[in-house]
mmCIF file of C-alpha atoms in Angstrom:
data_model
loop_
_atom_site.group_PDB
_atom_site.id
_atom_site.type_symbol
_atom_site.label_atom_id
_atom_site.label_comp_id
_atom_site.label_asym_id
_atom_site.label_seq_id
_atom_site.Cartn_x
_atom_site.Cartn_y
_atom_site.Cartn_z
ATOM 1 C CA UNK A 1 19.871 -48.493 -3.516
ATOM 2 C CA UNK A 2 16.375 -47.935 -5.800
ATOM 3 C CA UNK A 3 17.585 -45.825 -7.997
ATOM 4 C CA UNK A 4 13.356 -45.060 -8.611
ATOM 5 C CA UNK A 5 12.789 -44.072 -5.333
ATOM 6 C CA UNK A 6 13.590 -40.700 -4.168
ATOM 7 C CA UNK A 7 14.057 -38.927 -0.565
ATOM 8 C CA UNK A 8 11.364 -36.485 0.073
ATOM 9 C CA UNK A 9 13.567 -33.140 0.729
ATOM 10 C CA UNK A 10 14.660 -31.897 3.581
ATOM 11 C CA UNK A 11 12.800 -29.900 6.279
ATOM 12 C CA UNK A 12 14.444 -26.391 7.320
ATOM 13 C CA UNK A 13 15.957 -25.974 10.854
ATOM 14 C CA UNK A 14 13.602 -24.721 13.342
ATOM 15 C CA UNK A 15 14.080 -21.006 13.897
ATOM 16 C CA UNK A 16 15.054 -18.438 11.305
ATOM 17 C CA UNK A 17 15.682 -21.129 8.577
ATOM 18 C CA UNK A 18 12.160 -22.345 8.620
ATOM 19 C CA UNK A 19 10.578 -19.004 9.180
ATOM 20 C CA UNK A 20 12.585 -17.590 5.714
ATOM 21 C CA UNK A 21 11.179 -21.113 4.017
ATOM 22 C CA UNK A 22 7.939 -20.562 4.457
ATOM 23 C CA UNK A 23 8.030 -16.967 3.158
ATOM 24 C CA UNK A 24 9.569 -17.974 0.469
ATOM 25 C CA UNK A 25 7.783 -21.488 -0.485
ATOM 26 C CA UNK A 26 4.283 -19.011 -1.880
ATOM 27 C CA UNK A 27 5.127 -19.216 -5.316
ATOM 28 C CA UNK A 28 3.005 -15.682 -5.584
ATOM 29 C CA UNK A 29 5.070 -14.845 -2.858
ATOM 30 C CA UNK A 30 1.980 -12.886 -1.248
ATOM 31 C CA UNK A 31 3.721 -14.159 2.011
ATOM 32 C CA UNK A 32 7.077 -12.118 1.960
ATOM 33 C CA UNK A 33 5.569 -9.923 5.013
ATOM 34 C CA UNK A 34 7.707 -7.676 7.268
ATOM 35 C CA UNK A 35 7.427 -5.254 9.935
ATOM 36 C CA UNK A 36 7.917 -1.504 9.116
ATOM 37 C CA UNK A 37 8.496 -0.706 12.648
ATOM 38 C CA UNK A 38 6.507 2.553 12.281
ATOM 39 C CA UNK A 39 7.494 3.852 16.023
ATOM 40 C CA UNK A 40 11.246 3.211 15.214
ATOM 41 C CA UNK A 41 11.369 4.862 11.732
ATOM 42 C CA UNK A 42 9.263 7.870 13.050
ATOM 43 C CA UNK A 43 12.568 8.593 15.919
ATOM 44 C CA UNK A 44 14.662 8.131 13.610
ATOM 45 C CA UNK A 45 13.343 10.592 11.526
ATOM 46 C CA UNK A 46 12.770 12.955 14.007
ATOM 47 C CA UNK A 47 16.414 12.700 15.164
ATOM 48 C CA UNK A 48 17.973 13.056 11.514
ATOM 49 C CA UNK A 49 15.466 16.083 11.753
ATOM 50 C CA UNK A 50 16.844 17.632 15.105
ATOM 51 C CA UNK A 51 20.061 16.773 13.598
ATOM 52 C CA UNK A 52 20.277 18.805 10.135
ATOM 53 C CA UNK A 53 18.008 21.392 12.372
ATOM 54 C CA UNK A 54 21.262 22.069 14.592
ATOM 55 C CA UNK A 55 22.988 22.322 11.815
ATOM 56 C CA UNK A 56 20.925 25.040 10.156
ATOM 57 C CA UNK A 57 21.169 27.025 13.465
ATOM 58 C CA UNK A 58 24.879 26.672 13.138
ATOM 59 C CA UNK A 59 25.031 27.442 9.301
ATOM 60 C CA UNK A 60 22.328 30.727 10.083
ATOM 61 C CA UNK A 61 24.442 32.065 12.606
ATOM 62 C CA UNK A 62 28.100 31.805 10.428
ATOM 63 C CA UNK A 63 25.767 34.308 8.495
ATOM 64 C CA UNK A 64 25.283 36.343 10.484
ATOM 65 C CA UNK A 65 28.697 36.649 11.408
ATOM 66 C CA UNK A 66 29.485 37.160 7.796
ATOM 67 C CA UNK A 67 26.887 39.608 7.340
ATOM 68 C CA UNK A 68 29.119 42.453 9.758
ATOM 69 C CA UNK A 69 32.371 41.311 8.479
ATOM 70 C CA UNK A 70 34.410 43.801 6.288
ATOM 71 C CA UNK A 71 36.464 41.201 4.924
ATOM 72 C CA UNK A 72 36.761 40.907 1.380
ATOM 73 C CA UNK A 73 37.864 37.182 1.585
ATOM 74 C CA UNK A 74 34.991 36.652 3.797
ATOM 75 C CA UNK A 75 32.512 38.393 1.529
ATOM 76 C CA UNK A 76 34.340 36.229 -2.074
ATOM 77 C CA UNK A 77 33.686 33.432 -0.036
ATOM 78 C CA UNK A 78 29.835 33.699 -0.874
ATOM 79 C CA UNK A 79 29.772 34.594 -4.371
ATOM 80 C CA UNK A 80 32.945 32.357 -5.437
ATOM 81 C CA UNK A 81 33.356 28.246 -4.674
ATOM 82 C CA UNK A 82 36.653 28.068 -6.101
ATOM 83 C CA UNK A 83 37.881 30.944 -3.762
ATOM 84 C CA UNK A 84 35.981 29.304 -0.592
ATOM 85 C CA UNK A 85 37.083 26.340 -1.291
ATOM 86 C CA UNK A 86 40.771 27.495 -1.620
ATOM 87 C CA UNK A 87 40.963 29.067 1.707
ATOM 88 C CA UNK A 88 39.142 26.806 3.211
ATOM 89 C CA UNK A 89 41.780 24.021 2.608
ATOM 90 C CA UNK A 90 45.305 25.764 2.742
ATOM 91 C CA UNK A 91 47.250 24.367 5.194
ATOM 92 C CA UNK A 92 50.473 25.473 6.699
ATOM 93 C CA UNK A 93 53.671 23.546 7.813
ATOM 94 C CA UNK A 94 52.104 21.412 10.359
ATOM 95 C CA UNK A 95 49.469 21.011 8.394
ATOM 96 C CA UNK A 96 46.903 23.038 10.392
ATOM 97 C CA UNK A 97 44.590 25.171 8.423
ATOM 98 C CA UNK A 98 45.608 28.618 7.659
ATOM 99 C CA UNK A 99 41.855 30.080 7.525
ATOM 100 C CA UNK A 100 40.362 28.186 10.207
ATOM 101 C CA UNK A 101 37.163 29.989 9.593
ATOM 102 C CA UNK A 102 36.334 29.359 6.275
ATOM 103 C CA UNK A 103 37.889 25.638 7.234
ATOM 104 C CA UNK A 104 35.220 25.399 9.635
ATOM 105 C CA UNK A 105 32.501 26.353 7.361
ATOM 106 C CA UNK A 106 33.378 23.944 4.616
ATOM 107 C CA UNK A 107 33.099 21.201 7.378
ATOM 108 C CA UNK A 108 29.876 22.240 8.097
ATOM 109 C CA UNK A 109 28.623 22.587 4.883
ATOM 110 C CA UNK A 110 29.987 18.928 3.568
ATOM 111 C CA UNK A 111 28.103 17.948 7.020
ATOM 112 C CA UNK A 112 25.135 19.016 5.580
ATOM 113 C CA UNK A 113 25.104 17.506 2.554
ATOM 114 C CA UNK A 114 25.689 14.447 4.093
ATOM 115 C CA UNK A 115 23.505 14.671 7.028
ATOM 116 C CA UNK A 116 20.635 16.087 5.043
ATOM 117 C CA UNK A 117 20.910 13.615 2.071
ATOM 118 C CA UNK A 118 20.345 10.662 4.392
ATOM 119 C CA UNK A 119 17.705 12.459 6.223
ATOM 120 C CA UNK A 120 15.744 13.140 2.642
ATOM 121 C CA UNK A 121 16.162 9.084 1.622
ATOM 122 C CA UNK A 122 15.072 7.976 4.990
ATOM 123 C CA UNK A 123 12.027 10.320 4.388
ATOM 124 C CA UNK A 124 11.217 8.715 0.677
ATOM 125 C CA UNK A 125 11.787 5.182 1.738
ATOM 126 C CA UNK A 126 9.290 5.608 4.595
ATOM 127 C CA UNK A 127 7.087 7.253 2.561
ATOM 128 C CA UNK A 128 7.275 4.423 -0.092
ATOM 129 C CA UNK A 129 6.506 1.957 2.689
ATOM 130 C CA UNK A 130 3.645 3.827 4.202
ATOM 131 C CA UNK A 131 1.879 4.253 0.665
ATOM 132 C CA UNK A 132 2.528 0.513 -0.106
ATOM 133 C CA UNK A 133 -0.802 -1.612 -0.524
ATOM 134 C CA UNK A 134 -1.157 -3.678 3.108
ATOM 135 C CA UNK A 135 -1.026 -7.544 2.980
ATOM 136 C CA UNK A 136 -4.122 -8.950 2.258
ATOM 137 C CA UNK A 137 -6.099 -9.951 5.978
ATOM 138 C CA UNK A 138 -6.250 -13.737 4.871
ATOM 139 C CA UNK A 139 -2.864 -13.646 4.213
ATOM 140 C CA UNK A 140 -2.253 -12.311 7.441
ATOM 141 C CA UNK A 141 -4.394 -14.506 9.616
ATOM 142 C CA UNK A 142 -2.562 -17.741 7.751
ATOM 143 C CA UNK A 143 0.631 -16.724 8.638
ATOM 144 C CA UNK A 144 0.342 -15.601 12.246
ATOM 145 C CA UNK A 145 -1.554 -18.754 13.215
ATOM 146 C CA UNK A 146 1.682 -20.669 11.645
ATOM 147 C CA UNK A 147 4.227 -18.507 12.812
ATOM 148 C CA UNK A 148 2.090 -18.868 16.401
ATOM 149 C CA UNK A 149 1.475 -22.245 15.826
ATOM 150 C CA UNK A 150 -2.274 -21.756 17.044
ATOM 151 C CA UNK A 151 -3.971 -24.200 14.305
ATOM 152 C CA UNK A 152 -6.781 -25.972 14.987
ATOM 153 C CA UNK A 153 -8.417 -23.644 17.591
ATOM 154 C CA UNK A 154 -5.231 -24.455 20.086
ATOM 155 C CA UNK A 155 -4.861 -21.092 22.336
ATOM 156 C CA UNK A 156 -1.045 -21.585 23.207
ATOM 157 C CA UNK A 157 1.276 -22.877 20.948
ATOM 158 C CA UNK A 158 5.182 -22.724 20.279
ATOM 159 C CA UNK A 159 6.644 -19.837 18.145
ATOM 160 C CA UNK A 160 8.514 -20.159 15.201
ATOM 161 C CA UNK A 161 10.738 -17.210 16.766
ATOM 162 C CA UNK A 162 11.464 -16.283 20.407
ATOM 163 C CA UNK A 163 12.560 -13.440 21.898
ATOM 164 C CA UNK A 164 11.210 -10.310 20.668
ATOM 165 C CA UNK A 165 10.728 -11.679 17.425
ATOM 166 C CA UNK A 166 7.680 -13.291 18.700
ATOM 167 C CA UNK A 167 5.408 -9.939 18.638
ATOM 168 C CA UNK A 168 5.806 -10.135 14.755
ATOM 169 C CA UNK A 169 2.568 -10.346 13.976
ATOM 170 C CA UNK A 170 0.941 -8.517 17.220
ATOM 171 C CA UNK A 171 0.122 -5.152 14.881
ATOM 172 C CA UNK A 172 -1.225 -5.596 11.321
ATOM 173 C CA UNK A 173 -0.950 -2.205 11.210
ATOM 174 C CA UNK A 174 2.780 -2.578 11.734
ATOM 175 C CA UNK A 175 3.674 -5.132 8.634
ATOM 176 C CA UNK A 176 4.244 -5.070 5.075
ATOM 177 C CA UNK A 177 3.822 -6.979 2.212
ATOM 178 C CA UNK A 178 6.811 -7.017 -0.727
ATOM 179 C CA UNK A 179 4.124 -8.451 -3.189
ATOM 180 C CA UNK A 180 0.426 -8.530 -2.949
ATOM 181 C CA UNK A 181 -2.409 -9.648 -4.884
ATOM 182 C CA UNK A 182 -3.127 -7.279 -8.147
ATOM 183 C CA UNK A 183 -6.422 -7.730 -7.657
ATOM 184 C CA UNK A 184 -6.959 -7.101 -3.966
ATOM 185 C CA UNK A 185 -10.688 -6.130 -3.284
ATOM 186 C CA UNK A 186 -13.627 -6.645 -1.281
ATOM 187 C CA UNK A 187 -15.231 -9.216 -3.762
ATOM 188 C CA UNK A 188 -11.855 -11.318 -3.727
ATOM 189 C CA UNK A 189 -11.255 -11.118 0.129
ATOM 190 C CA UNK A 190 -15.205 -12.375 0.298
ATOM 191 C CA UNK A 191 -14.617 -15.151 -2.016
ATOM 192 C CA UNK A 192 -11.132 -16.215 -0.310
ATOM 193 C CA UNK A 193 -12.804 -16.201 2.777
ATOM 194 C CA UNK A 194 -15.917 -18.010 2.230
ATOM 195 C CA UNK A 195 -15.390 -19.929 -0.285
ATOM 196 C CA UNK A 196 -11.906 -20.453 -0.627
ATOM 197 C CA UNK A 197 -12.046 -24.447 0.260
ATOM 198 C CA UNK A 198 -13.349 -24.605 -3.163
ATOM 199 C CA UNK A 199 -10.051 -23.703 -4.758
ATOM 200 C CA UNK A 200 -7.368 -26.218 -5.928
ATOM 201 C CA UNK A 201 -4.745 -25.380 -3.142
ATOM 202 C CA UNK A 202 -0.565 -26.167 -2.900
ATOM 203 C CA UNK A 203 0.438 -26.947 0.538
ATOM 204 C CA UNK A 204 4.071 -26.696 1.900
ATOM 205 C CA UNK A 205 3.316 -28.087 5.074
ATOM 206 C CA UNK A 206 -0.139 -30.157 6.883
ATOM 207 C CA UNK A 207 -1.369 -26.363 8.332
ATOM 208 C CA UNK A 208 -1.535 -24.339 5.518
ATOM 209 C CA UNK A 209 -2.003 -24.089 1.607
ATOM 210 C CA UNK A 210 -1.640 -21.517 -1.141
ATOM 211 C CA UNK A 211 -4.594 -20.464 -3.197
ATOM 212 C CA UNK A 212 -3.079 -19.033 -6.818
ATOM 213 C CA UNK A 213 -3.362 -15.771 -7.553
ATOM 214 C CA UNK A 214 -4.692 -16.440 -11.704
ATOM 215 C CA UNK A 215 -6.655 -18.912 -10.220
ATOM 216 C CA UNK A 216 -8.309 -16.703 -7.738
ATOM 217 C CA UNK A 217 -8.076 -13.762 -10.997
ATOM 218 C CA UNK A 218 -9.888 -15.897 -13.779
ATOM 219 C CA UNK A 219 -12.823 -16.300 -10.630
ATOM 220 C CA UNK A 220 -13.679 -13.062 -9.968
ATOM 221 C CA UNK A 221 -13.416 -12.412 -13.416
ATOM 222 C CA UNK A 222 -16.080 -14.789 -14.355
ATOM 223 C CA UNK A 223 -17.997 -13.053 -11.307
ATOM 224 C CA UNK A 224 -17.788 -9.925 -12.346
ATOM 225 C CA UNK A 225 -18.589 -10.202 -16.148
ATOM 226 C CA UNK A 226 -21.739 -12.255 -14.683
ATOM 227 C CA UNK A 227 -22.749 -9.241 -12.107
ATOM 228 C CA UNK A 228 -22.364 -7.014 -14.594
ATOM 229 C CA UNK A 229 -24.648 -8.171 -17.055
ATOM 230 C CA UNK A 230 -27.398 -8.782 -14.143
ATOM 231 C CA UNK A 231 -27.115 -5.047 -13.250
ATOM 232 C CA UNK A 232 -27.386 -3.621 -16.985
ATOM 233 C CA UNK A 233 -29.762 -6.184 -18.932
ATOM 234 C CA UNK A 234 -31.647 -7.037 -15.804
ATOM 235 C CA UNK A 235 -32.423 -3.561 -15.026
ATOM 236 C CA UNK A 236 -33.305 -2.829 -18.919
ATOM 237 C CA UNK A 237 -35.627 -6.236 -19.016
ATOM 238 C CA UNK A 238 -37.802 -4.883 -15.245
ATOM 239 C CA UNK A 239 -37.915 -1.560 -17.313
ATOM 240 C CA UNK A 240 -39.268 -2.481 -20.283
ATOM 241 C CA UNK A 241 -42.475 -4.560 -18.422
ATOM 242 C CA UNK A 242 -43.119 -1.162 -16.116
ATOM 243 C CA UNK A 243 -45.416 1.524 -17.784
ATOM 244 C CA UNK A 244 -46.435 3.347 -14.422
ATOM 245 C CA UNK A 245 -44.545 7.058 -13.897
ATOM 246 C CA UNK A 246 -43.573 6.294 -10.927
ATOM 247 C CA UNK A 247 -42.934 2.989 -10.482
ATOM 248 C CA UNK A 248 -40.343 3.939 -13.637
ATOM 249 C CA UNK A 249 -38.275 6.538 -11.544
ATOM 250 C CA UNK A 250 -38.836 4.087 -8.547
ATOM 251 C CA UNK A 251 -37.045 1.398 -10.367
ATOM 252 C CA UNK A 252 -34.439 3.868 -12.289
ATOM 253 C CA UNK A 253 -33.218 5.017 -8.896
ATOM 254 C CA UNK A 254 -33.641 1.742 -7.678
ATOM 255 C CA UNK A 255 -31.310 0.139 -10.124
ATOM 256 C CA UNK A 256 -28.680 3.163 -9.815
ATOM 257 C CA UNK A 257 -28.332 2.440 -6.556
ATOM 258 C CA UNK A 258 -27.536 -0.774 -6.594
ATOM 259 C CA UNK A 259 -25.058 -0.221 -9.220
ATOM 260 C CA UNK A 260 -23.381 2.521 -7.079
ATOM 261 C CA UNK A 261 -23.351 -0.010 -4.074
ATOM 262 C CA UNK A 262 -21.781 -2.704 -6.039
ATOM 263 C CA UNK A 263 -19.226 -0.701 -7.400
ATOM 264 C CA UNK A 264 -18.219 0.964 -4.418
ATOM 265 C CA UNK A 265 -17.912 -2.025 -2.402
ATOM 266 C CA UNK A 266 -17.185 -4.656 -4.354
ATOM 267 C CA UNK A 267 -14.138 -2.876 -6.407
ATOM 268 C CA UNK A 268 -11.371 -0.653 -5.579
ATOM 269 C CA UNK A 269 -12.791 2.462 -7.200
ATOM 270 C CA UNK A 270 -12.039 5.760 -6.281
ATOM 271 C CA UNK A 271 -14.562 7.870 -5.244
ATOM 272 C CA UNK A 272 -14.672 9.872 -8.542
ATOM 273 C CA UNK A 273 -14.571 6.589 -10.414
ATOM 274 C CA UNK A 274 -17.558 5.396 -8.619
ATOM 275 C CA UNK A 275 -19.485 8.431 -9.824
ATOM 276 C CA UNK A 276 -17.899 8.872 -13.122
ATOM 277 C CA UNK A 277 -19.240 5.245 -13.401
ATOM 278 C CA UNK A 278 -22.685 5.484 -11.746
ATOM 279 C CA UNK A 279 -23.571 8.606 -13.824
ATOM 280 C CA UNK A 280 -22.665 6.481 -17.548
ATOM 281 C CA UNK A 281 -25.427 3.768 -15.876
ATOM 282 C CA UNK A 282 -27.811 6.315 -15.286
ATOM 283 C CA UNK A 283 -27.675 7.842 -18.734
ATOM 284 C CA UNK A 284 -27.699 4.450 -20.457
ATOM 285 C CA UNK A 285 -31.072 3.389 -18.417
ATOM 286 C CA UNK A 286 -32.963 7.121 -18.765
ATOM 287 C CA UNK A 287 -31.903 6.864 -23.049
ATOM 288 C CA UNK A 288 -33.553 3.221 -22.716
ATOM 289 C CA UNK A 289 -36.611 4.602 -20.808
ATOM 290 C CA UNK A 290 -37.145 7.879 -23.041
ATOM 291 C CA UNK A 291 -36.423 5.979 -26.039
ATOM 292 C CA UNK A 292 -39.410 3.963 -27.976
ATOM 293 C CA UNK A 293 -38.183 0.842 -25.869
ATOM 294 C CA UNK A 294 -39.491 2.257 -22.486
ATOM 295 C CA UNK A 295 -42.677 1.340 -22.238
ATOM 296 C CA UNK A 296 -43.269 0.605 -25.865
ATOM 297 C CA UNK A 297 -45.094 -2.794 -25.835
ATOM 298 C CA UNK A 298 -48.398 -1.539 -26.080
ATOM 299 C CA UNK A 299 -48.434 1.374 -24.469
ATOM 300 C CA UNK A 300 -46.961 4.968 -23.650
ATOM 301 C CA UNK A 301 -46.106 7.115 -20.388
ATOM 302 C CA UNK A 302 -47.931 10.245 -20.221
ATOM 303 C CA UNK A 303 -47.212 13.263 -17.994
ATOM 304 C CA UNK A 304 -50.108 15.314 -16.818
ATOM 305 C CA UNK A 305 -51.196 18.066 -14.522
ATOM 306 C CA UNK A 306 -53.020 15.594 -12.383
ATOM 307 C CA UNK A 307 -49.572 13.249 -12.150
ATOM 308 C CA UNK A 308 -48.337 10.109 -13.926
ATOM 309 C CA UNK A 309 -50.820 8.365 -16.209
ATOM 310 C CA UNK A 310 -49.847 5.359 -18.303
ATOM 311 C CA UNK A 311 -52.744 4.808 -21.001
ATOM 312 C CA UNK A 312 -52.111 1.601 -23.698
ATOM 313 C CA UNK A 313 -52.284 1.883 -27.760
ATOM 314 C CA UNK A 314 -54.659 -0.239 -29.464
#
């Protein structure tokens, strides 16, 4: 035996063993996507609902009961635990309850607690999955073209999974992602998309490859410092050449909207943010054009009855 020569590892079984290597082989693991079966966890919720609602009705109406009783025992048992919970287990010889009453009541009150605290952590966990981030759409199309085997353009092609497992990708509205991207915008899908063959690339297998996230990161980085500095010192240099009124606020709101636009698109800002944002640009580009700089080489803007005049300086 070569003791240099080693075997290339083994491929997974067809089925669910491949299917859970694959998800796993992203070393982002951007891949680990599952369905949140929406439909399914909505009935379910509404049952647990109906549920703890019948026992409210049941709980409201012991109340009421209580509420024309003359008891004393009856009336302890809602002011007292100790004392409700006393009567509520005695038992006798035979070990049937003495009070079946109050016996009943505990039941239905431990029932609650149960019934209700499963119904409140089936409401956060679907609530943390329906405010999780989606998977990211290239993401998405990669692996349901695998999973489908539909490579290449083919328009039938052999499942990964059978059965009903093979609608697993049929809703994107329907899956989640464990992990995605940190930095999951517009600018990043655009790049991935169009110019993602440009990227050094790991591949598990011949039909797909992995693009790495600090790869992808230190990109749109460089992009964005670059963008940036076109929007602020390429505004400030067409602003310093203009001495025309108008063409001045032309340009200003010219610039301001393309700031706006490129933040709001490009990034993941809030609305707010967006503002917050296009509001400091503004105020940096009116201080530059108020300020000696605007319009200084030669020449000043002045504001008369008739309009805009722009007369130069010896």
């Amino acid at each position: 035996m070569n003791q240099g020569y080693e075997l290339p590892p083994a491929k997974p079984l067809n089925g669910f063993p491949r299917v859970a290597h694959k998800l796993a082989s992203d070393p982002d693991r951007t891949t680990t996507i599952f369905r949140r079966f929406d439909r399914l966890s909505a009935r379910n919720l509404i049952l647990l609902e109906a549920e703890v609602a019948e026992l409210e009705a049941r709980q409201d109406r012991f109340d009421e009961e209580d509420k024309i009783s003359t008891s004393e025992e009856v009336r302890s048992c809602h002011t007292e635990w100790s004392t409700f919970e006393r009567l509520a287990t005695e038992r006798d010889a035979d070990g049937n309850p003495t009070n079946l009453g109050q016996a009943t009541k505990l039941e239905l009150a431990l029932k609650i607690r149960s019934k209700i605290k499963e119904y409140h952590e089936a409401l956060a966990v679907h609530q943390t999955l329906l405010n999780s981030k989606p998977p990211a759409a290239t993401t998405i199309k990669g692996m349901r073209e695998w999973f489908l085997d539909t490579h290449n353009g083919k328009q039938y092609g052999a499942p990964q999974l059978w059965g009903a497992s093979e609608k697993r990708f049929d809703d994107p509205y329907d899956l989640v992602a464990l992990r995605v991207p940190a930095d999951q915008d517009r600018l990043s899908e655009f790049i991935l998309n169009y110019f993602g063959g440009f990227f050094p690339a790991t591949s598990t297998d011949p039909h797909s490859s992995y693009i790495r996230e600090s790869t992808l990161a230190k990109t749109i980085a460089i992009i964005s410092s670059i963008l940036s500095a076109i929007l602020l010192f390429g505004s400030i240099a067409s602003l310093y050449f203009v001495h025309n009124g108008l063409a001045l606020l032309g340009m200003l709101g010219g610039w301001t909207v393309l700031f706006a636009v490129c933040v709001g698109w490009l990034t993941n800002a809030r609305r707010d943010q967006v503002f917050a944002a296009t509001a400091a640009y503004c105020a940096v580009l009116v201080v530059f054009v108020s300020g000696t700089l605007g319009g200084a080489a030669g020449g000043q803007v002045v504001v008369g009855e008739g309009g805009w005049n722009c007369t130069r300086g010896g």
